[in-house]
Coordinates of C-alpha atoms and ligand atoms in Angstrom, one line a residue:
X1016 CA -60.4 86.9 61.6
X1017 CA -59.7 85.2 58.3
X1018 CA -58.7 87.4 54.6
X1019 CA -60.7 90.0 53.0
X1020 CA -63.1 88.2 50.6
X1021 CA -65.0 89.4 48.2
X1022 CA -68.8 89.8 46.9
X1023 CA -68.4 87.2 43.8
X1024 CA -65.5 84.8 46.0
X1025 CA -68.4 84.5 48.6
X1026 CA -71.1 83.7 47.0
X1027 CA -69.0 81.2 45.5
X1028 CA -68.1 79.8 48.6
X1029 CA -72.0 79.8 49.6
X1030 CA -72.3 77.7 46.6
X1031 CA -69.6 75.3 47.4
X1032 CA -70.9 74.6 51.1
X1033 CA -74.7 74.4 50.7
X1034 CA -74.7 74.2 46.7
X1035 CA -77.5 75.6 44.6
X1036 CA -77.3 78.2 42.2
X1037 CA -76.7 82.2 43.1
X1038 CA -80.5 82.5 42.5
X1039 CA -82.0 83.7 46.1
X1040 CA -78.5 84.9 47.5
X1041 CA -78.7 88.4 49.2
X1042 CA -75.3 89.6 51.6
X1043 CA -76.0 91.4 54.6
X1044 CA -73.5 93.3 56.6
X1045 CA -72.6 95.4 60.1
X1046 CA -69.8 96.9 61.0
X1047 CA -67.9 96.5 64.6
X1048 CA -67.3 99.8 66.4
X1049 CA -64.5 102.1 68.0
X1050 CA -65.4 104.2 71.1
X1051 CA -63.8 107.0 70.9
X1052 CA -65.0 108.5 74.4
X1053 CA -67.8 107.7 76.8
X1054 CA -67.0 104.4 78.4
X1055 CA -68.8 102.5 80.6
X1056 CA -71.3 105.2 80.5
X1057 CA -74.7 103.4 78.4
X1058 CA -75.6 101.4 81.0
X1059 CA -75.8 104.6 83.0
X1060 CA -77.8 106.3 80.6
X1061 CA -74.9 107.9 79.6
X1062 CA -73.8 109.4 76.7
X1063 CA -71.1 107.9 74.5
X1064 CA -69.5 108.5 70.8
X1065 CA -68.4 105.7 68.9
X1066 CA -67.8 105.2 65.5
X1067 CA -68.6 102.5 63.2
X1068 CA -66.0 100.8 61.4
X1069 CA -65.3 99.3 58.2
X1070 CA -64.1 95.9 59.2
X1071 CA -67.2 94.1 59.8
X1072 CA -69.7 90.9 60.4
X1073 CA -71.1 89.8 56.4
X1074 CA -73.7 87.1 56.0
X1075 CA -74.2 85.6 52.7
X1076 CA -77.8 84.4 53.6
X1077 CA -80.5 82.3 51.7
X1078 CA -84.2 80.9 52.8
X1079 CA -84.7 77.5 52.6
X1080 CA -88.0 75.7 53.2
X1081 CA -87.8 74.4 56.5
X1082 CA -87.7 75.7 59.6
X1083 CA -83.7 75.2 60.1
X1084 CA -81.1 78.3 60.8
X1085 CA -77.3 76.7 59.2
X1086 CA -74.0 78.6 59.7
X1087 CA -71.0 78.2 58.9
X1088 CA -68.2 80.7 59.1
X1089 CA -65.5 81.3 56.0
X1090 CA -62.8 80.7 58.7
X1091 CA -64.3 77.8 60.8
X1092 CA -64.5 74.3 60.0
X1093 CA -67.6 73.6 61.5
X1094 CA -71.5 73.8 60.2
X1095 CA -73.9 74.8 63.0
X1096 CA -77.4 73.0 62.1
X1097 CA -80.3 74.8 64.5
X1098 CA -83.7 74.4 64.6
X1099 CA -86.4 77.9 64.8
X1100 CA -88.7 75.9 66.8
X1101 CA -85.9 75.1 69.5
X1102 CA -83.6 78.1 69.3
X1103 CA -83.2 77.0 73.4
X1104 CA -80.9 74.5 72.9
X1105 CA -77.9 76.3 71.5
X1106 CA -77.2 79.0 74.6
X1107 CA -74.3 77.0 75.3
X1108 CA -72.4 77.1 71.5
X1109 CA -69.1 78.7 71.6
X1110 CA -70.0 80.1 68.3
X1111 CA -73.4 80.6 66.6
X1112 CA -75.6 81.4 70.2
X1113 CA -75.2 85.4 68.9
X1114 CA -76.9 84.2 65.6
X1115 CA -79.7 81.9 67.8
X1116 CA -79.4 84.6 70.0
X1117 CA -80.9 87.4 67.8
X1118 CA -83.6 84.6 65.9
X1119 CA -85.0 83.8 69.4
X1120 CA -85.4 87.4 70.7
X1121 CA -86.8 88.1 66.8
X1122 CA -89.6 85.6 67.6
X1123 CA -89.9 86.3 70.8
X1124 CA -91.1 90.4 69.7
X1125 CA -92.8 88.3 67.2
X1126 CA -91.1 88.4 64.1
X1127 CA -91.4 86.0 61.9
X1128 CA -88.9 84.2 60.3
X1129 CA -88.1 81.5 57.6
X1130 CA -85.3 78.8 57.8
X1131 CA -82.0 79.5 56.5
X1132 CA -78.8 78.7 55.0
X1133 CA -75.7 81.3 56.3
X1134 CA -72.6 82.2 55.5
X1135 CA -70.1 84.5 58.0
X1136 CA -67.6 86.1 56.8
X1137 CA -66.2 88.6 60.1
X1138 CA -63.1 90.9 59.7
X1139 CA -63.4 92.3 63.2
X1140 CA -61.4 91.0 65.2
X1141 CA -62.3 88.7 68.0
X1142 CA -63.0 89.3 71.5
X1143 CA -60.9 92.6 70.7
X1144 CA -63.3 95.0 72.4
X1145 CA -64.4 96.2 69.0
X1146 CA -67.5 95.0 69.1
X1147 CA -67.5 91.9 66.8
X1148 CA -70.1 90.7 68.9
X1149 CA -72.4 93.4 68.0
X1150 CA -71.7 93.1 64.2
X1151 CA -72.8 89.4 64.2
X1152 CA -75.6 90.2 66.1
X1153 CA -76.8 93.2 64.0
X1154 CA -75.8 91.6 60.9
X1155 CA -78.0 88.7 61.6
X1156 CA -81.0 90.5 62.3
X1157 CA -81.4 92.2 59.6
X1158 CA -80.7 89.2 57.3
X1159 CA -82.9 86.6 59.2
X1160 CA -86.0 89.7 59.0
X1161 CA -85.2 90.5 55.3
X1162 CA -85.6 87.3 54.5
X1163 CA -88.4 86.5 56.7
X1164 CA -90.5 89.3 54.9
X1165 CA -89.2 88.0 51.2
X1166 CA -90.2 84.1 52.0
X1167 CA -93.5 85.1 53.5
X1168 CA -94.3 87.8 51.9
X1169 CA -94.9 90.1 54.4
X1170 CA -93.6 93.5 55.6
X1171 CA -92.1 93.6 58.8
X1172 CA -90.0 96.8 59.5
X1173 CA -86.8 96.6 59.6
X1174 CA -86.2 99.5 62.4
X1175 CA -82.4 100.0 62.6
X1176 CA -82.9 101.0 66.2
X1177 CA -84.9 98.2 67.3
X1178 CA -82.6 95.8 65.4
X1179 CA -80.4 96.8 67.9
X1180 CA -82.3 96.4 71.1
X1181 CA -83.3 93.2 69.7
X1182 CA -79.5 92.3 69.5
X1183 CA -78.8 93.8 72.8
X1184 CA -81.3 91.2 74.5
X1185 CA -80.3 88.3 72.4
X1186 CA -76.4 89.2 74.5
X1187 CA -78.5 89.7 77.7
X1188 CA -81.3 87.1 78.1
X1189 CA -79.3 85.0 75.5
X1190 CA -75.5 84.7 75.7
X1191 CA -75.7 86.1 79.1
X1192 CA -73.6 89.1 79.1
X1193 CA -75.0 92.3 80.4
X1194 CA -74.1 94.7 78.0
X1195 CA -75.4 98.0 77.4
X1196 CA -76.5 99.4 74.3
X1197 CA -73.7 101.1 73.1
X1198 CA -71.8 98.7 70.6
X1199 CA -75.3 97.2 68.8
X1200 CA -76.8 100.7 68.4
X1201 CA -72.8 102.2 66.8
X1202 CA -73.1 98.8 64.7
X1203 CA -76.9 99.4 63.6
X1204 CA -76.7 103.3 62.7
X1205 CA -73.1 104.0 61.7
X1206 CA -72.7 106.3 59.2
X1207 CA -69.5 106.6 57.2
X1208 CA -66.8 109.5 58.3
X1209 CA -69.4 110.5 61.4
X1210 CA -69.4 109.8 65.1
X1211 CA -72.4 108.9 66.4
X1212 CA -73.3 111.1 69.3
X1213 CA -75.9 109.1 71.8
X1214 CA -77.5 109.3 74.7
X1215 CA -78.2 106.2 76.0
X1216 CA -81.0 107.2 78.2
X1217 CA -83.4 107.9 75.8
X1218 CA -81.5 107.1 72.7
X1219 CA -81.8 109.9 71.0
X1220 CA -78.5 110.7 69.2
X1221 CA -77.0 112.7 66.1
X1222 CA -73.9 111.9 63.9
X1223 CA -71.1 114.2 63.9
X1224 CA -69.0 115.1 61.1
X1225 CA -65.4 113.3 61.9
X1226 CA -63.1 116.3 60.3
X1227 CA -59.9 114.8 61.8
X1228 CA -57.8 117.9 59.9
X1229 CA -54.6 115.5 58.9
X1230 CA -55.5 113.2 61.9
X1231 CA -55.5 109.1 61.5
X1232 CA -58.0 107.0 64.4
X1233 CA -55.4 104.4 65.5
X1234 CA -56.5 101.2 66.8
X1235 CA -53.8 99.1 68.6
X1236 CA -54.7 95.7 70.0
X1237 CA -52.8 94.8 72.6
X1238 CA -54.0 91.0 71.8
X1239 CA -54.3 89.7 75.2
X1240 CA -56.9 87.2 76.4
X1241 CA -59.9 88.7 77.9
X1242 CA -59.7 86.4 81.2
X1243 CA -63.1 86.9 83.7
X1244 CA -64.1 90.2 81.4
X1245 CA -67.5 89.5 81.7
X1246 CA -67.9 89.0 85.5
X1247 CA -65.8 91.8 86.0
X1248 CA -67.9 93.9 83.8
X1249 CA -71.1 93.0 85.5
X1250 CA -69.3 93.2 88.6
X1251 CA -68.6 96.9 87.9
X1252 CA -72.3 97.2 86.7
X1253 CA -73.5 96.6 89.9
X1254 CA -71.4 98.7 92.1
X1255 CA -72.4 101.7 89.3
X1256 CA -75.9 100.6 90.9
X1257 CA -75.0 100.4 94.8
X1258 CA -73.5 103.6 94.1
X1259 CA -76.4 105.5 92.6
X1260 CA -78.9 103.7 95.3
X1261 CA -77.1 106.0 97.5
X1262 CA -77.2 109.1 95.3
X1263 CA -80.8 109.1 94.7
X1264 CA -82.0 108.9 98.4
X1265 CA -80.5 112.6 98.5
X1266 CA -81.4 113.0 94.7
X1267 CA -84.7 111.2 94.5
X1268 CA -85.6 112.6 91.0
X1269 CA -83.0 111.3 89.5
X1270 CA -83.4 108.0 87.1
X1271 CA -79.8 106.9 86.9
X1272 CA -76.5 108.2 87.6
X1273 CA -76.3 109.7 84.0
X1274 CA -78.4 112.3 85.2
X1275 CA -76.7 113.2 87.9
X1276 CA -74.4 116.4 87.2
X1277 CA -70.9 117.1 88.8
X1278 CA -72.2 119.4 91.7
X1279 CA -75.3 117.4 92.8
X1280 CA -72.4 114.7 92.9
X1281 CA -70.1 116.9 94.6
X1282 CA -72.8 118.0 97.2
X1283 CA -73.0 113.9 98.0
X1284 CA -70.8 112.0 96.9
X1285 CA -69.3 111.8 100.9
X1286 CA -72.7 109.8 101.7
X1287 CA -71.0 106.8 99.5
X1288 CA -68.5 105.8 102.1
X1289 CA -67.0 102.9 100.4
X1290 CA -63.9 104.5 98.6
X1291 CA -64.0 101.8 95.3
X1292 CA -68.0 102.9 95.3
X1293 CA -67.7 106.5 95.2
X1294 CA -64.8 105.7 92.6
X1295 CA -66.9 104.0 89.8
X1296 CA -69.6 106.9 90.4
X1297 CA -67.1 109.5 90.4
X1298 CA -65.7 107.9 86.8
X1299 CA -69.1 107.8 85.2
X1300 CA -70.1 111.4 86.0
X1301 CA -66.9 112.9 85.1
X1302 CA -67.0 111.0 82.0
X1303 CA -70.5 111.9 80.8
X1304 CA -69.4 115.4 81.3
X1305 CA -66.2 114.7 78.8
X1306 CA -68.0 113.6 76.2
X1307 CA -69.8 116.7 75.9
X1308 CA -67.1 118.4 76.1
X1309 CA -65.3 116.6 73.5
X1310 CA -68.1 116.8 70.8
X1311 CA -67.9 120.4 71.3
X1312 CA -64.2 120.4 70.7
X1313 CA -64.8 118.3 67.7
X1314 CA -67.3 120.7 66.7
X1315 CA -64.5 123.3 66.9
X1316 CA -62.2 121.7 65.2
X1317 CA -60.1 121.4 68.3
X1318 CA -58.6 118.2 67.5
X1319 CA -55.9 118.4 70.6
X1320 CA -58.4 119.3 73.1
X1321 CA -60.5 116.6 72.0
X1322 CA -56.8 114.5 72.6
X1323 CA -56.9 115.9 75.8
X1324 CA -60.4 114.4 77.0
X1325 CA -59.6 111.2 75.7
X1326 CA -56.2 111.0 78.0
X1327 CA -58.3 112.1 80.9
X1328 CA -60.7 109.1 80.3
X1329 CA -58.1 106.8 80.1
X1330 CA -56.4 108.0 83.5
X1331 CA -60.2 107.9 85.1
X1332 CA -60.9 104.1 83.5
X1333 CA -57.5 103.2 85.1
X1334 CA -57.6 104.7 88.7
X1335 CA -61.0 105.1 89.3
X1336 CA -63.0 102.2 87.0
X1337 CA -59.9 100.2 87.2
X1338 CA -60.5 98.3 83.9
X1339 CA -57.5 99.0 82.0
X1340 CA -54.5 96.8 83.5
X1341 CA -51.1 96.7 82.5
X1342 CA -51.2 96.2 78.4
X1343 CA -53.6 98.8 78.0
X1344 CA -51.5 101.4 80.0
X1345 CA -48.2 100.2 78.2
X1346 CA -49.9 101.1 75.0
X1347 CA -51.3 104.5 75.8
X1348 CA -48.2 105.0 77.3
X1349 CA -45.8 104.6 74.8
X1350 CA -48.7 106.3 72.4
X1351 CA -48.0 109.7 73.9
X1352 CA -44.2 109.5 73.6
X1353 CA -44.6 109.5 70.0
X1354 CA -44.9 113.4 68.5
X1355 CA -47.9 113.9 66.3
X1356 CA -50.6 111.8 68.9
X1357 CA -53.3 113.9 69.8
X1358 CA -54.7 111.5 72.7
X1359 CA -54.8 107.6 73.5
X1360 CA -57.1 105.9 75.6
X1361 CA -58.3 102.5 76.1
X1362 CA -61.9 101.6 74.1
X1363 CA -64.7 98.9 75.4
X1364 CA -65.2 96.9 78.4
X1365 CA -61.3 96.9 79.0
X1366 CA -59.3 94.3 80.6
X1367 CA -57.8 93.7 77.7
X1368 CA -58.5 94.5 73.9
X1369 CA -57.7 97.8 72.3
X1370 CA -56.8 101.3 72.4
X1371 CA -57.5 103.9 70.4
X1372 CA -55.4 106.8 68.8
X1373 CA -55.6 109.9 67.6
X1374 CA -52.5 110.4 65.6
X1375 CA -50.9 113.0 62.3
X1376 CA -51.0 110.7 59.3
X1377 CA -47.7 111.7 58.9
X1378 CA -46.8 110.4 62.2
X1379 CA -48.5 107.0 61.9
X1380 CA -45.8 104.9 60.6
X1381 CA -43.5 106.0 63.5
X1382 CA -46.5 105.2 65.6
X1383 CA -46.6 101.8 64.7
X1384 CA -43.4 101.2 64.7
X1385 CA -42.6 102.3 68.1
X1386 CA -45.1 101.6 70.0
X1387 CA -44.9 98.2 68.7
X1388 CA -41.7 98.0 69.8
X1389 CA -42.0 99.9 73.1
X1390 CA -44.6 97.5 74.0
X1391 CA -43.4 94.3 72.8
X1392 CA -40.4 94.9 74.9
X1393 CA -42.6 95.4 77.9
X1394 CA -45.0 92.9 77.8
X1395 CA -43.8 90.1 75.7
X1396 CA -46.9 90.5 73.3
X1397 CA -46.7 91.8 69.8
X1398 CA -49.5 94.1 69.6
X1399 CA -51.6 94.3 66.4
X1400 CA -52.6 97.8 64.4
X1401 CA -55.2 98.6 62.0
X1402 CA -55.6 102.2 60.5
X1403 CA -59.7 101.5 59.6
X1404 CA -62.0 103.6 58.0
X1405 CA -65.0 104.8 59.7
X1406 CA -67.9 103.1 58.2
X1407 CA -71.5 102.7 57.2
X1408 CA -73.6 101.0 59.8
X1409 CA -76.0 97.5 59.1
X1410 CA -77.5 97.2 55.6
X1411 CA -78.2 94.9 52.3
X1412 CA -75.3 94.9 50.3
X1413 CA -76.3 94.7 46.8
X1414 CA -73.1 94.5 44.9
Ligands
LIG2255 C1 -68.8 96.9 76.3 C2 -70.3 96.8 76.4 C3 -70.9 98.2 76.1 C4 -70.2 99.3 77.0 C5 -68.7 99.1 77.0 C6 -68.0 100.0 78.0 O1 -68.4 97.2 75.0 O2 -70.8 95.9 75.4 O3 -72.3 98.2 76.3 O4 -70.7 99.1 78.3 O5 -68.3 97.8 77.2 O6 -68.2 101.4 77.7

């Protein structure tokens, strides 16, 4: 994550790297995301309700005349040169497959698209669990079909809900991870000072006013590698899937274990024998019901109660998911020693990477400053903080 930079200082720096004039320059941006409850739910078709954030994933973007897709990021040293016609090749880069990622699935729905010249500029922090992933990903969608439709003079839509899917595929089929569909579609339709209620069944959502009534979101980092995330992650994808196999021979209209309520569950769950099994279920069903029930607390202003749900989730991600290990607990932790914190639980895939806070503004210095310590002390890691705004979701900036 390099500095801040600004609208003129980048385009500047566009001009430096690939020269030119500012003529044909447009800036493109998406935001990474916070969960604030719901987790490991989407790939259940569960709900979730996460919140866009302002630190985000800008591309300083121009067509060229060929068929080739640069990149370069403001805080790498290296130029990425790709090809559209052979978007195949570059599954294995340790940066720029998101960006090849997205143009291959976007030709593959048959999009069509113009060579490029691209400059990235994230502020999300990496491999952090919020979602900076999903803000290159988002981001480069909607700059590689924006510009498409300029070059070539045609009109595409530019669907902020299929941008999305398309950027969820590009991970799958692409980079290989099998996420759900929760962190492109928070980075796509953010909207600032709102939640974005979704179910990810049928993804149909709402946003939901974020009156946090003196309340700060807290995100605390607690900057650990993210060792075998992904094979964990898929490995807990597939036991959500051994486990509803199970469920639906005794609940055979049931899609997926989102649809499942808490008494069918309860009527079953002793068919899943396997104790780790009936675990992950019981964590997803539990946890679709909390999310309801903390929109509804939102939606009565009941910020502690809301608190409440989100320490619940974290207890349920650590003994039941088992995702959370022993950073994330230290943090939530030492979060709810601190007077003036509402709730604390981790956010993302786990293993690693952040939590999040619900904490009196009046509190939050005291908040960083001891649980900082608190966890320094028991880790050995300084943790990072960041008190960010909730954002706008993936759009043309055009100042
Ligand atoms: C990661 C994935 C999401 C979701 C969360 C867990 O962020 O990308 O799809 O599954 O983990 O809730």
């Amino acid at each position: 994550m390099g500095l801040h930079m600004n609208s003129s200082e980048l385009k500047k720096r566009f001009i430096e790297i690939y020269g030119g004039s500012e003529e044909g320059i447009r800036m493109f941006s998406s935001p990474g995301r916070v969960n604030l409850i719901g987790e490991h739910t989407d790939y259940n078709g569960g709900y979730v309700f996460p919140a866009a954030l302002t630190m985000s994933s800008t591309v300083i973007a121009r067509p060229r005349n060929d068929r080739m897709m640069n990149l370069i990021a403001t805080d790498l040293g290296i130029q990425v040169r790709g090809s559209l016609d052979t978007l195949e090749e570059y599954k294995a880069l340790k940066w720029g497959n998101y960006q090849y990622g997205v143009a291959d699935e976007l030709q593959k729905a048959g999009y069509k698209l113009v060579g490029c010249d691209l400059l990235y500029h994230d502020t999300v922090p990496l491999g952090a669990g919020l979602s900076s992933s999903a803000a290159i990903e988002v981001a480069t969608a909607i700059t590689l079909l924006t510009l498409g439709n300029t070059a070539l003079g045609l009109k595409q839509p530019i669907d902020m809900v299929e941008m999305a899917l398309i950027s969820q595929k590009a991970e799958n089929n692409y980079v290989g991870v099998n996420c759900g569909i929760m962190d492109q579609f928070a980075s796509a339709m953010g909207k600032a000072d709102h939640a974005i209620f979704l179910n990810c069944r049928d993804l149909s959502f709402h946003h939901v006013p974020l009156n946090l009534k003196g309340y700060k979101i807290v995100i605390a980092n607690t900057n650990k590698k993210r060792g075998l995330a992904d094979s964990k992650y898929n490995e807990r994808r597939s036991q959500c899937e051994e486990a509803f196999a199970i469920l639906k021979q005794f609940i055979p209209q049931a899609t997926c274990l989102g649809e499942i309520s808490m008494d069918e569950f309860n009527k079953y769950k002793h068919e899943i024998k396997d104790e780790i099994i009936r675990n992950r279920a019981e964590h997803v069903i539990v946890e679709d019901d909390r999310v309801l029930k903390s929109v509804e607390a939102l939606n009565n202003d009941n910020i502690e109660l809301f608190g409440r749900y989100m320490i619940a989730s974290h207890g349920s991600l650590r003994d039941l998911y088992e995702v959370t290990g022993a950073e994330l607990d230290t943090l939530v932790e030492e979060a709810l020693r601190i007077e003036g914190v509402a709730g604390s639980r981790m956010t993302g895939a786990g293993f690693g990477g952040c939590t999040v806070s619900i904490v009196r503004e009046e509190a939050v210095d005291t908040f960083v400053e001891k649980v900082g310590q608190g966890y320094a002390e028991k880790t050995g890691i300084e943790p990072s903080f960041y008190i960010s705004e909730v954002g706008d979701g993936g759009r043309e900036i055009t100042k």
